[in-house]
PDB file of C-alpha atoms (C1' of nucleotides) in Angstrom:
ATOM      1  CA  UNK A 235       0.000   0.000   0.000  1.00 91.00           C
ATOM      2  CA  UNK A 236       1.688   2.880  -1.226  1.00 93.00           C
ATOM      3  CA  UNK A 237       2.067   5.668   1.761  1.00 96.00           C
ATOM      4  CA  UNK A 238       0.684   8.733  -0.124  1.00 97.00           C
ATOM      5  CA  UNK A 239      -2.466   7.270  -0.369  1.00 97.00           C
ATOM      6  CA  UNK A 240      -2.778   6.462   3.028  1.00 98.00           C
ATOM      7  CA  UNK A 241      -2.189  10.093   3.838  1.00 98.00           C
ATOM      8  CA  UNK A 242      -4.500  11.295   1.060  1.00 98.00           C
ATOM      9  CA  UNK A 243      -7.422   9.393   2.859  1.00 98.00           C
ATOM     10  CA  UNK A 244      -6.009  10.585   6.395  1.00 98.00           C
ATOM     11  CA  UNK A 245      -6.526  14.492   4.807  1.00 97.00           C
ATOM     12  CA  UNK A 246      -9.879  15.076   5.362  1.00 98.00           C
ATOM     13  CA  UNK A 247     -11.416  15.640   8.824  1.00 98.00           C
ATOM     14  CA  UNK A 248     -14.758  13.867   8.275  1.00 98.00           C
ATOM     15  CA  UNK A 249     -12.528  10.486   6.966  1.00 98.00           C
ATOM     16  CA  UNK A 250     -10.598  11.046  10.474  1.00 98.00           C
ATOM     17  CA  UNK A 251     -13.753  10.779  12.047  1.00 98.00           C
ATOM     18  CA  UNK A 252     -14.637   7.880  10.565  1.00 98.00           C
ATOM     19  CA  UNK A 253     -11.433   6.196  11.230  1.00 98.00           C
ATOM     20  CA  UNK A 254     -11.593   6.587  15.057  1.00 98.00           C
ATOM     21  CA  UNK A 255     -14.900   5.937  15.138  1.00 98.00           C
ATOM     22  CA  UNK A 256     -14.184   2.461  13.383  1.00 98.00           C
ATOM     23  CA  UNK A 257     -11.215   1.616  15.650  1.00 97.00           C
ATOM     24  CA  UNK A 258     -13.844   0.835  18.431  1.00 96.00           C
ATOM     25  CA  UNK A 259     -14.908  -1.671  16.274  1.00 96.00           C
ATOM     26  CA  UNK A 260     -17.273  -1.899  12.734  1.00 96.00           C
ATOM     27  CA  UNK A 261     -20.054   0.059  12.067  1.00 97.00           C
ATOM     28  CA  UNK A 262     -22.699   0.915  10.072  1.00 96.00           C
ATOM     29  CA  UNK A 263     -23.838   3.846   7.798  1.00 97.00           C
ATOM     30  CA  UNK A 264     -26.666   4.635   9.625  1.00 96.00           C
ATOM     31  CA  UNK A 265     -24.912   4.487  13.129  1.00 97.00           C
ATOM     32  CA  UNK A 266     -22.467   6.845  11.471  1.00 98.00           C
ATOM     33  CA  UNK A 267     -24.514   9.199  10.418  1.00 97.00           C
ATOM     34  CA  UNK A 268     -25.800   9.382  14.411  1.00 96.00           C
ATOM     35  CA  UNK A 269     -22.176   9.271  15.642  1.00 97.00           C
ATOM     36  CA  UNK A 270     -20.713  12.340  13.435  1.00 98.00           C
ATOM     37  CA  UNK A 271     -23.677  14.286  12.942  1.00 97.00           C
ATOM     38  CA  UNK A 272     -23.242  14.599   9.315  1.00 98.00           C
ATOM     39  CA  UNK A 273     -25.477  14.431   6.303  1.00 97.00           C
ATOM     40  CA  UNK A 274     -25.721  10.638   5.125  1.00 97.00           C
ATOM     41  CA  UNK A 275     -24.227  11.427   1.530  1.00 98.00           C
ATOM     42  CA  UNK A 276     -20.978  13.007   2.853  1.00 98.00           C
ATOM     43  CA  UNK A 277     -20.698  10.055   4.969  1.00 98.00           C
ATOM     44  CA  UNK A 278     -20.841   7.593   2.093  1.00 98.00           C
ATOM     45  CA  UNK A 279     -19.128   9.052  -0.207  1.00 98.00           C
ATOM     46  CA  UNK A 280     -16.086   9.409   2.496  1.00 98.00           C
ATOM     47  CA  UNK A 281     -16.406   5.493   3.271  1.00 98.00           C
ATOM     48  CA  UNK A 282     -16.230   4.886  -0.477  1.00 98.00           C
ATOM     49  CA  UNK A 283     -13.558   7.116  -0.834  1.00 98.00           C
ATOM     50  CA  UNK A 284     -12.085   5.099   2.050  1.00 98.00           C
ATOM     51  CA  UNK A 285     -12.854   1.558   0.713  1.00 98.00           C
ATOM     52  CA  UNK A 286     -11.489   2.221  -2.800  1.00 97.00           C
ATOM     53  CA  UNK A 287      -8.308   3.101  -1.403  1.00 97.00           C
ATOM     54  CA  UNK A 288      -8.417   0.121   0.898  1.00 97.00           C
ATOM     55  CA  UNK A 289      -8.098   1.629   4.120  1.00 98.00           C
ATOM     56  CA  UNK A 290     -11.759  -0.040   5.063  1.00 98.00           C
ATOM     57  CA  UNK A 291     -13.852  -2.856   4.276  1.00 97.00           C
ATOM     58  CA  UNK A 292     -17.858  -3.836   3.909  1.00 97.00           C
ATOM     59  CA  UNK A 293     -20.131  -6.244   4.247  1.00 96.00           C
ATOM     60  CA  UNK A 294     -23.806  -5.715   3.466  1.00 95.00           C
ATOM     61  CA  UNK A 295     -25.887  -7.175   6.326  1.00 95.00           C
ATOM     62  CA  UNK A 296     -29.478  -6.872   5.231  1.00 93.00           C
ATOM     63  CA  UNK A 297     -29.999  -3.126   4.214  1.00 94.00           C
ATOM     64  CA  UNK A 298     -27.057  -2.016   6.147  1.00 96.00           C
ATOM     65  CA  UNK A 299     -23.613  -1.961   5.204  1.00 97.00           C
ATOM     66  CA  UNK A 300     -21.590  -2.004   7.840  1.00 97.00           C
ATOM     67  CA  UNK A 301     -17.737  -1.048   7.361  1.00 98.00           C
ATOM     68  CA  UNK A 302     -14.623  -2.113   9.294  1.00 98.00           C
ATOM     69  CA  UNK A 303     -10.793  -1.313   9.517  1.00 98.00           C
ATOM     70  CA  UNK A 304      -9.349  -3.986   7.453  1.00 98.00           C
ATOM     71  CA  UNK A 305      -8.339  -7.556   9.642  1.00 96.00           C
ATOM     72  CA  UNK A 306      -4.755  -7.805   8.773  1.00 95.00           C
ATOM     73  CA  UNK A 307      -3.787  -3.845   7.708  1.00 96.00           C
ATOM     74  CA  UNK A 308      -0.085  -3.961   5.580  1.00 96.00           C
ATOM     75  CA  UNK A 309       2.227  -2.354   8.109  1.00 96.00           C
ATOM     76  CA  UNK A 310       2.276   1.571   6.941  1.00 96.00           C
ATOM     77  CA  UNK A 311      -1.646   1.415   7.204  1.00 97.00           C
ATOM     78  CA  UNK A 312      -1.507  -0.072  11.051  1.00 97.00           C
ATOM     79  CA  UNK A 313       1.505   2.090  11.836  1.00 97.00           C
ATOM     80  CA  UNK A 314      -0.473   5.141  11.111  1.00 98.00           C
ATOM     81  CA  UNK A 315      -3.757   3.892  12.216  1.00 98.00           C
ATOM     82  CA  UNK A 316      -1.852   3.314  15.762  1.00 97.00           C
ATOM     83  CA  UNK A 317      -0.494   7.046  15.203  1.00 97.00           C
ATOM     84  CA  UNK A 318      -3.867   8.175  14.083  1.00 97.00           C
ATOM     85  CA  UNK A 319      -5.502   6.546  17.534  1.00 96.00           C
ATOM     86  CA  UNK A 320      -2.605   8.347  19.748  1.00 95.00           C
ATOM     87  CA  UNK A 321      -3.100  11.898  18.679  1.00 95.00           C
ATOM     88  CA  UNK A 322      -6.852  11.617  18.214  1.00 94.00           C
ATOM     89  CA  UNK A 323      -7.643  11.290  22.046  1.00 92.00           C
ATOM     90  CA  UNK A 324      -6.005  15.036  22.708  1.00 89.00           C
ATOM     91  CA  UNK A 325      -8.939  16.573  19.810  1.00 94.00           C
ATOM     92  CA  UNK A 326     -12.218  17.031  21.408  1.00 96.00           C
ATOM     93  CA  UNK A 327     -14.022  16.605  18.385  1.00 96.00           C
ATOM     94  CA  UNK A 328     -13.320  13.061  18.154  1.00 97.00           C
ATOM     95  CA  UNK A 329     -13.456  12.865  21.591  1.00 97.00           C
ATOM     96  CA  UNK A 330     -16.976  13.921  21.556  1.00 97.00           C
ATOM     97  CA  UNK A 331     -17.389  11.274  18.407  1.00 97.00           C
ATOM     98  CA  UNK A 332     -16.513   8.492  21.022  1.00 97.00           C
ATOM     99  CA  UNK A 333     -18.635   9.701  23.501  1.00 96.00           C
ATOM    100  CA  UNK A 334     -21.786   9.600  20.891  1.00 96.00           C
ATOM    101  CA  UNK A 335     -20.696   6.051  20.296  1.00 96.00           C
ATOM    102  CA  UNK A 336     -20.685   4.834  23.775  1.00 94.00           C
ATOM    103  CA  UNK A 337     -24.257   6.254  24.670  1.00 92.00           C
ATOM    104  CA  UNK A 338     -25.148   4.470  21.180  1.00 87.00           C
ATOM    105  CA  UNK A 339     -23.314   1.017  22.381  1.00 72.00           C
ATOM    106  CA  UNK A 340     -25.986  -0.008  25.009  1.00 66.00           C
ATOM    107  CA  UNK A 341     -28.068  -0.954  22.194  1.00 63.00           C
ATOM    108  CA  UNK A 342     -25.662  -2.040  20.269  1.00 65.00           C
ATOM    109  CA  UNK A 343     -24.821  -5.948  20.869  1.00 56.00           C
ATOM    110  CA  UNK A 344     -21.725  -6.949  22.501  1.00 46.00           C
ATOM    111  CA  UNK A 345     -20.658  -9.724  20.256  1.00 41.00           C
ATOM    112  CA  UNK A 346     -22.142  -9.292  16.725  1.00 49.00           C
ATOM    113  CA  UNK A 347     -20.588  -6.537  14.797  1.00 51.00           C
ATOM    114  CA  UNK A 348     -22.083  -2.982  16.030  1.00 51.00           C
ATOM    115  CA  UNK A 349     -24.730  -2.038  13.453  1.00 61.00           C
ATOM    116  CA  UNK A 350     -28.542  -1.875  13.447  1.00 68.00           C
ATOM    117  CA  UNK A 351     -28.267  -5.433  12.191  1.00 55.00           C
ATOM    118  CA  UNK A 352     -27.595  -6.562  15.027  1.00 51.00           C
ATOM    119  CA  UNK A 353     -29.625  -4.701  17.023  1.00 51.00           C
ATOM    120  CA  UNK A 354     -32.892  -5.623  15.231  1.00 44.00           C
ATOM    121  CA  UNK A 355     -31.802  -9.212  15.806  1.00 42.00           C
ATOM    122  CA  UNK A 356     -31.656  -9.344  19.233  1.00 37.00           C
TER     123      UNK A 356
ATOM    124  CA  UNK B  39      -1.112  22.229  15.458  1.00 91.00           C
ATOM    125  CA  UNK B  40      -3.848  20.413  13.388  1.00 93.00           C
ATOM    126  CA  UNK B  41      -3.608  16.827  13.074  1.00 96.00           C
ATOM    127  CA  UNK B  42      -5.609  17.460   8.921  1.00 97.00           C
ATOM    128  CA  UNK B  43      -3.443  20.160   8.432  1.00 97.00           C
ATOM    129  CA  UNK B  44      -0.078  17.575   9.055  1.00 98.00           C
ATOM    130  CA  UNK B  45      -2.161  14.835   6.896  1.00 98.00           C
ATOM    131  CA  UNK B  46      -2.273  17.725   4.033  1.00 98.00           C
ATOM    132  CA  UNK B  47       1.219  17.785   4.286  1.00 98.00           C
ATOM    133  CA  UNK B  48       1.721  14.406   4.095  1.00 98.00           C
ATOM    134  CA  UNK B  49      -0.225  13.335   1.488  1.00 97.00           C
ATOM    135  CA  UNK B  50       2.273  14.349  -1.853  1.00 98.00           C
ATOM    136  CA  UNK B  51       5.333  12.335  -2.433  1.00 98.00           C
ATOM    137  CA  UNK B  52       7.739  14.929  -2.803  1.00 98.00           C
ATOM    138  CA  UNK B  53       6.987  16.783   0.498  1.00 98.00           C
ATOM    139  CA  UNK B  54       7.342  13.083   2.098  1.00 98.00           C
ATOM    140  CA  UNK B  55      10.738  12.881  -0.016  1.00 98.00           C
ATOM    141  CA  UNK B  56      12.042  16.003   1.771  1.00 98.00           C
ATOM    142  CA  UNK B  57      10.817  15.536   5.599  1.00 98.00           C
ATOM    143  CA  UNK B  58      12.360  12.299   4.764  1.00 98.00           C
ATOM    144  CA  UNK B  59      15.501  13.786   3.651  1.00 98.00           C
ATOM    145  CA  UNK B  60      15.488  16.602   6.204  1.00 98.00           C
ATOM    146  CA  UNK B  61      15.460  14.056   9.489  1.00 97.00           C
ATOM    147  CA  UNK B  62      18.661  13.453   8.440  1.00 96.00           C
ATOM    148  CA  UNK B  63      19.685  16.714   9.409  1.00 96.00           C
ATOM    149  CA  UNK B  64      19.280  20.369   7.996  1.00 96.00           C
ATOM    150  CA  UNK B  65      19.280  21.149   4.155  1.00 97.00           C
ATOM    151  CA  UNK B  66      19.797  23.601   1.841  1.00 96.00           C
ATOM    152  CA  UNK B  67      17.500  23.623  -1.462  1.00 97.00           C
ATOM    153  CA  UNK B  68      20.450  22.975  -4.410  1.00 95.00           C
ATOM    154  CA  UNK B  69      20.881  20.056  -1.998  1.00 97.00           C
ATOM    155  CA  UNK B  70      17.393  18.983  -2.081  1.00 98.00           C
ATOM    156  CA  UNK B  71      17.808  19.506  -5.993  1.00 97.00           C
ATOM    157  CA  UNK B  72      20.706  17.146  -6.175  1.00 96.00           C
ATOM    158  CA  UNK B  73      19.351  14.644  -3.806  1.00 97.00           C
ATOM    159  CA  UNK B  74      15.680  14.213  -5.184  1.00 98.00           C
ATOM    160  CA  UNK B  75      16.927  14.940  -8.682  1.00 97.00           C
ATOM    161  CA  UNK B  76      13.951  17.352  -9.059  1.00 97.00           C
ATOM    162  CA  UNK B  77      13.697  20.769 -10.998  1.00 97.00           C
ATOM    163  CA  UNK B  78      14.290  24.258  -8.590  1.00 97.00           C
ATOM    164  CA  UNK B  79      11.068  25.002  -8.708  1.00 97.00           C
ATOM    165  CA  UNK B  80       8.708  21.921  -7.765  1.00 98.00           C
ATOM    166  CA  UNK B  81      11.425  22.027  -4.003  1.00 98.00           C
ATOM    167  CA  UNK B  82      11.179  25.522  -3.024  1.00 98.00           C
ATOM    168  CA  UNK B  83       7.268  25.125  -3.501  1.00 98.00           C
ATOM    169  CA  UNK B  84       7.302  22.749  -1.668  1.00 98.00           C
ATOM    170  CA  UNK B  85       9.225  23.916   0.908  1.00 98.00           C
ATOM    171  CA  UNK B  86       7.327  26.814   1.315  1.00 98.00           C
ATOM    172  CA  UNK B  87       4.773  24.604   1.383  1.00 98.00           C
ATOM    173  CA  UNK B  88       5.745  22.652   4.909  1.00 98.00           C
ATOM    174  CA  UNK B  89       6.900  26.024   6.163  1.00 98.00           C
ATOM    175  CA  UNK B  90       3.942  28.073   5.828  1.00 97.00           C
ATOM    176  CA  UNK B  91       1.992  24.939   7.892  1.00 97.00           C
ATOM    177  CA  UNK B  92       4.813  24.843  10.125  1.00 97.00           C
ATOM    178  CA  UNK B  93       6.186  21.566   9.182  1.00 98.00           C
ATOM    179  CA  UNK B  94       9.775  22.797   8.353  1.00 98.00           C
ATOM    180  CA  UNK B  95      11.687  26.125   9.476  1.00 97.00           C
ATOM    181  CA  UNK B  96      13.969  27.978   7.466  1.00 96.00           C
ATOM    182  CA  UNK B  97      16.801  30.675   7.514  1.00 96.00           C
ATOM    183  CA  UNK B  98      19.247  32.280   5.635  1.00 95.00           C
ATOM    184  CA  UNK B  99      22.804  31.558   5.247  1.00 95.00           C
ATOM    185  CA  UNK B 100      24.507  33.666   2.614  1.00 93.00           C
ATOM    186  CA  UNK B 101      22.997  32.841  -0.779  1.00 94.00           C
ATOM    187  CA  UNK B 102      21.698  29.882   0.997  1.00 96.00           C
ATOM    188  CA  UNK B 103      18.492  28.651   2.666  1.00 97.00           C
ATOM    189  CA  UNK B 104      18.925  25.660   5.017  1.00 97.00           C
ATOM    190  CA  UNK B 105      15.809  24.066   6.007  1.00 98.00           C
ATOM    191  CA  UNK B 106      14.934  22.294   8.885  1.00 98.00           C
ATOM    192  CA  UNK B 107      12.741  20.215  11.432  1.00 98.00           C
ATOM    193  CA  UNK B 108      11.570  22.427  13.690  1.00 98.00           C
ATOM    194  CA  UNK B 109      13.271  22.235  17.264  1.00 96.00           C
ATOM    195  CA  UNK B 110      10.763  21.226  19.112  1.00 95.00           C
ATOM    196  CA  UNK B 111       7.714  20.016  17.201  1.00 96.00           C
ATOM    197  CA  UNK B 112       4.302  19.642  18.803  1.00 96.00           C
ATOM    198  CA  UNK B 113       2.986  16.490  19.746  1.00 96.00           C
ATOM    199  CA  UNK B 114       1.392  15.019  16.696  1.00 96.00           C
ATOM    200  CA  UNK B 115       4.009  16.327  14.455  1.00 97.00           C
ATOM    201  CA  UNK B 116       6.429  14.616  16.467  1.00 97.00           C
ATOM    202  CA  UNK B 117       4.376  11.320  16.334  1.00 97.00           C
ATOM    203  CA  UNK B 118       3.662  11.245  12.648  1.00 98.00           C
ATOM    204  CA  UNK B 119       7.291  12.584  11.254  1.00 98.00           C
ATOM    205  CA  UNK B 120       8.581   9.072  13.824  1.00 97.00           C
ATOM    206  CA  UNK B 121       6.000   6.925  12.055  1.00 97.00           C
ATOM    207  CA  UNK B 122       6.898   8.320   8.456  1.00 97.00           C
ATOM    208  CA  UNK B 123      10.676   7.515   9.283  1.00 96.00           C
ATOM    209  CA  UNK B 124       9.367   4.174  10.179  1.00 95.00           C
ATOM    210  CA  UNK B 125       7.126   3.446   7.244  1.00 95.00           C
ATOM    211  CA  UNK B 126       9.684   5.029   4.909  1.00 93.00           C
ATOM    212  CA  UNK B 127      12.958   2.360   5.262  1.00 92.00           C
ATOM    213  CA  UNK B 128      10.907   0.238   3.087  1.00 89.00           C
ATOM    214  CA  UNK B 129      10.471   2.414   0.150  1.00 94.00           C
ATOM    215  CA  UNK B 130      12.744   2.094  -2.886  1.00 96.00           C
ATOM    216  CA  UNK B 131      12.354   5.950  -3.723  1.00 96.00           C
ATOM    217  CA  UNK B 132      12.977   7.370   0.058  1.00 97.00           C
ATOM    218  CA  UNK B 133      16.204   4.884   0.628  1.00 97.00           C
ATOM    219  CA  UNK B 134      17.387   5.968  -2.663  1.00 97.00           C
ATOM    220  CA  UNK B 135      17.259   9.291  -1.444  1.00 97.00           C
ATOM    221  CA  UNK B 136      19.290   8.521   1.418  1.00 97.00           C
ATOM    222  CA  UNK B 137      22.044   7.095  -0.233  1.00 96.00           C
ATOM    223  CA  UNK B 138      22.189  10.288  -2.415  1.00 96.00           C
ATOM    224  CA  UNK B 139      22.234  12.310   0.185  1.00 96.00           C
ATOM    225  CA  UNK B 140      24.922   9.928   2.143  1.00 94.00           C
ATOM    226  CA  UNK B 141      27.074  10.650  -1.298  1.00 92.00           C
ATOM    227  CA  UNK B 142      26.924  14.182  -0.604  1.00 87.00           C
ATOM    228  CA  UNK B 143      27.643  13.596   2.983  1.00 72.00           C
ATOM    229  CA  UNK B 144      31.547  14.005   3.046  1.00 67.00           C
ATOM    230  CA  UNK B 145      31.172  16.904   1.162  1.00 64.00           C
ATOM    231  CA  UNK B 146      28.955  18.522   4.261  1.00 65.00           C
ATOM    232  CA  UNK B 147      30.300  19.453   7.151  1.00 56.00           C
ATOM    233  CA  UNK B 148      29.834  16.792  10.302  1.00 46.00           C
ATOM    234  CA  UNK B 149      29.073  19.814  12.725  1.00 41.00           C
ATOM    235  CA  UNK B 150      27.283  22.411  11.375  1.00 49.00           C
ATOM    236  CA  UNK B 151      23.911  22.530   8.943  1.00 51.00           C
ATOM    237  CA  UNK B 152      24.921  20.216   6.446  1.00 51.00           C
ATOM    238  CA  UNK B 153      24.808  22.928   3.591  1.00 61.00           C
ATOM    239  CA  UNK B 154      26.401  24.269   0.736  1.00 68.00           C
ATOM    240  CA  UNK B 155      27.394  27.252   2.639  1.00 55.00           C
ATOM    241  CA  UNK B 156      28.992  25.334   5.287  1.00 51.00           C
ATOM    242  CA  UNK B 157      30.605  23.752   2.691  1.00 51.00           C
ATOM    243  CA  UNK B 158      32.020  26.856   1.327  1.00 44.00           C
ATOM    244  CA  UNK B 159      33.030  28.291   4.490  1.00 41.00           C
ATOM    245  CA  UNK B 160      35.560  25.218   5.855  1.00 36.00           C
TER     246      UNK B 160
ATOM    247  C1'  DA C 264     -45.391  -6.397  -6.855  1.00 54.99           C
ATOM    248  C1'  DA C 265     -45.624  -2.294  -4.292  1.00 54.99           C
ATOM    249  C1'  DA C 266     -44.091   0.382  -0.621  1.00 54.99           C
ATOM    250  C1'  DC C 267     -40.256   1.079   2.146  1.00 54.99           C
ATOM    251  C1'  DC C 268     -35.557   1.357   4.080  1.00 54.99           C
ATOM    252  C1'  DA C 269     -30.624   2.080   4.044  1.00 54.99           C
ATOM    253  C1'  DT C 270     -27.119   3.213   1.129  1.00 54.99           C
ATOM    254  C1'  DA C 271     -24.851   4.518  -3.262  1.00 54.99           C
ATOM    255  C1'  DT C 272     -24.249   7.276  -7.373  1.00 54.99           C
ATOM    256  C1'  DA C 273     -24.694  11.099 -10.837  1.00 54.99           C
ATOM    257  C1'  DC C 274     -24.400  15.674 -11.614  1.00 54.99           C
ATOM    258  C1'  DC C 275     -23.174  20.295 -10.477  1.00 54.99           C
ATOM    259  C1'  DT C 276     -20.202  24.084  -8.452  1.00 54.99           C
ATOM    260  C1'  DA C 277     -16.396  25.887  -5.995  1.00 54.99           C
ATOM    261  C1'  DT C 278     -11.931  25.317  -4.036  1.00 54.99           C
ATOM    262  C1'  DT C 279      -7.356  23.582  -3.852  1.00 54.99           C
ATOM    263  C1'  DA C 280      -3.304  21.949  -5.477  1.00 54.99           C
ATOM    264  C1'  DA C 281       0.381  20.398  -8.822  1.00 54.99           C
ATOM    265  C1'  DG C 282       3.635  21.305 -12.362  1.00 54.99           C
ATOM    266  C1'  DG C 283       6.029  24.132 -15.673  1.00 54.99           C
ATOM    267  C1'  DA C 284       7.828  28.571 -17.813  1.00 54.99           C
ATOM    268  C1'  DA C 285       9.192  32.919 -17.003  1.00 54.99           C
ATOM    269  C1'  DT C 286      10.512  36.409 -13.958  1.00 54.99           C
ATOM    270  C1'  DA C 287      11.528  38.601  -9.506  1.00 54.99           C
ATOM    271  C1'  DT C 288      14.226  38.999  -5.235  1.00 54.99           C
ATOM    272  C1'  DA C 289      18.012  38.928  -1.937  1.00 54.99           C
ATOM    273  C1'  DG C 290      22.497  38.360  -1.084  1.00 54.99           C
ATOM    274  C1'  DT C 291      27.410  37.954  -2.789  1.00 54.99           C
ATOM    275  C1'  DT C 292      31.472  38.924  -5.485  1.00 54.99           C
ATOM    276  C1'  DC C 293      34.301  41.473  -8.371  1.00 54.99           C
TER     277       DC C 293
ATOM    278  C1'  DG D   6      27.254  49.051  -9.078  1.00 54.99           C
ATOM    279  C1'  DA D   7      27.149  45.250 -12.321  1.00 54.99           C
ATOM    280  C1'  DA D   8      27.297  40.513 -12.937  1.00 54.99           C
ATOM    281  C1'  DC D   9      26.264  36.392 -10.674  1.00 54.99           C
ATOM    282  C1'  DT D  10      24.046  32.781  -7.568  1.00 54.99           C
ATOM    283  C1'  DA D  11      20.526  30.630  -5.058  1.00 54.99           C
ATOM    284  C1'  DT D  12      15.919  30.798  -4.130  1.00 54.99           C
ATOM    285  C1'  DA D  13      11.127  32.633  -4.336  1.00 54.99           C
ATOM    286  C1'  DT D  14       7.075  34.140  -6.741  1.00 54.99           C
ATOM    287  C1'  DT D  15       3.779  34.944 -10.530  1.00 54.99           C
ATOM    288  C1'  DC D  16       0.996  33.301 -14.012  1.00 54.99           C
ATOM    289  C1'  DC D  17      -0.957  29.660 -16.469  1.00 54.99           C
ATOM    290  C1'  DT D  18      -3.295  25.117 -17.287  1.00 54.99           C
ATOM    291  C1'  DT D  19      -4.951  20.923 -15.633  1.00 54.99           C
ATOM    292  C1'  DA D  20      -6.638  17.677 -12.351  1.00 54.99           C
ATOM    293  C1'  DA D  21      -8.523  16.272  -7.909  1.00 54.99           C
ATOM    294  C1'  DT D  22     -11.621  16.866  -4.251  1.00 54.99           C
ATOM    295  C1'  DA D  23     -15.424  18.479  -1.171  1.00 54.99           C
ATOM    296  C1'  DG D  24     -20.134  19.336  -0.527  1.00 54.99           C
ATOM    297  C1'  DG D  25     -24.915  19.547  -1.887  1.00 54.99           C
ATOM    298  C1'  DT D  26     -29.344  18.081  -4.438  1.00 54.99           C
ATOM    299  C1'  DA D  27     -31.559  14.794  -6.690  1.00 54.99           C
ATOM    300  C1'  DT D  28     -32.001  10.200  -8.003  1.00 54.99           C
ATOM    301  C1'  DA D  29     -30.775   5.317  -8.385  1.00 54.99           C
ATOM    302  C1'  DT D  30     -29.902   0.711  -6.396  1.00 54.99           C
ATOM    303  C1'  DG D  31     -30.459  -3.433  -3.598  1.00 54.99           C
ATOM    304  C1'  DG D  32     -32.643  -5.700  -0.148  1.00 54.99           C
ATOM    305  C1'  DT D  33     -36.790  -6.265   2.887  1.00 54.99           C
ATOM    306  C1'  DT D  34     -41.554  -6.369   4.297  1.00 54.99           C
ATOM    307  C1'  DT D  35     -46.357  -6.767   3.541  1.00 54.99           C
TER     308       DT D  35
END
DNA sequence: AAACCATATACCTATTAAGGAATATAGTTC
DNA sequence: GAACTATATTCCTTAATAGGTATATGGTTT
């Protein structure tokens, strides 16, 4: 995975956002959209954006496509994921993210990936 | 310092070529020319680049402008400039760079900013 | 199959950036 | 001060990207 790339995705706050978000684990559009506070188009396109570059996955689960950091990341991807994850905690905006995500968790299942999917199968 | 901002920085191969080159040690642009084997121009854009984001500092000496890391870079700078150097050994392009810029090394002198001026002035 | 839901895509506009050619600037040397 | 050197800046063209509105797609439910 060539470097530039990966810093090409990492130069936009909203894919940021997305990127510590998904560190807690996968998620889906929807959740997303509850999580940032952002219009459901600029969320997808960034996740495309984001997938086509390989720096996420997705799986469709029903109607919801729920998207996750990649299981075994090449090196330069996990190095600056792990960078990403150390300077985001300082920034309250994706401090605030997290904290959206947490009050969202109780409903989310424990096991199952984190997405509405789940949810509505419980 | 803003972590998108950095990312911006980041994300085009020749500004990764010279904060690669330049934590090696101070530089002065005809160096950068020599080492990246790229026209006048596309460095000191680039340079000014980095320095008007506050990536790289600069001063005169003589004819001469020797870049640099800053001193004391804030935290996330600091963070993502270590996890560049350690992405970067694996690239053909940056560790070609190096060994152009080890070439010029005797040339420079071992104490001060490893520039043409210094050069001129032992 | 029709209505419905979550998500993706197409199309548009505005901004930003890259690269090159030519020229300007600041300092030095004679 | 005139010629010279190293570097910066201006102007141009081209390409990429962000964001929004509207619409399409794919799967589900009834």
């Amino acid at each position: 995975m060539k470097l530039v790339k990966i810093y090409e995705c990492l130069c936009d706050e909203t894919r940021l956002r997305l990127l510590n978000v998904l560190a807690q684990g996968p998620l889906c559009v929807c959740h997303f959209q509850a999580v940032l506070r952002e219009p459901q188009v600029k969320i997808s396109k960034h996740l495309a954006y984001l997938k086509q570059r390989g720096l996420v996955t997705c799986e469709r689960e029903g109607n919801w496509m729920v998207y996750a950091l990649p299981a075994k990341p090449p090196r330069e991807l996990a190095a600056n994921l792990a960078c990403l994850q150390d300077c985001a905690g300082e920034n309250p905006v994706f401090r605030r993210d997290l904290a959206r995500l947490r009050k969202l968790a109780p409903k989310l299942s424990a096991t199952g990936p984190s997405c509405c999917a789940t949810v509505k199968t419980r």
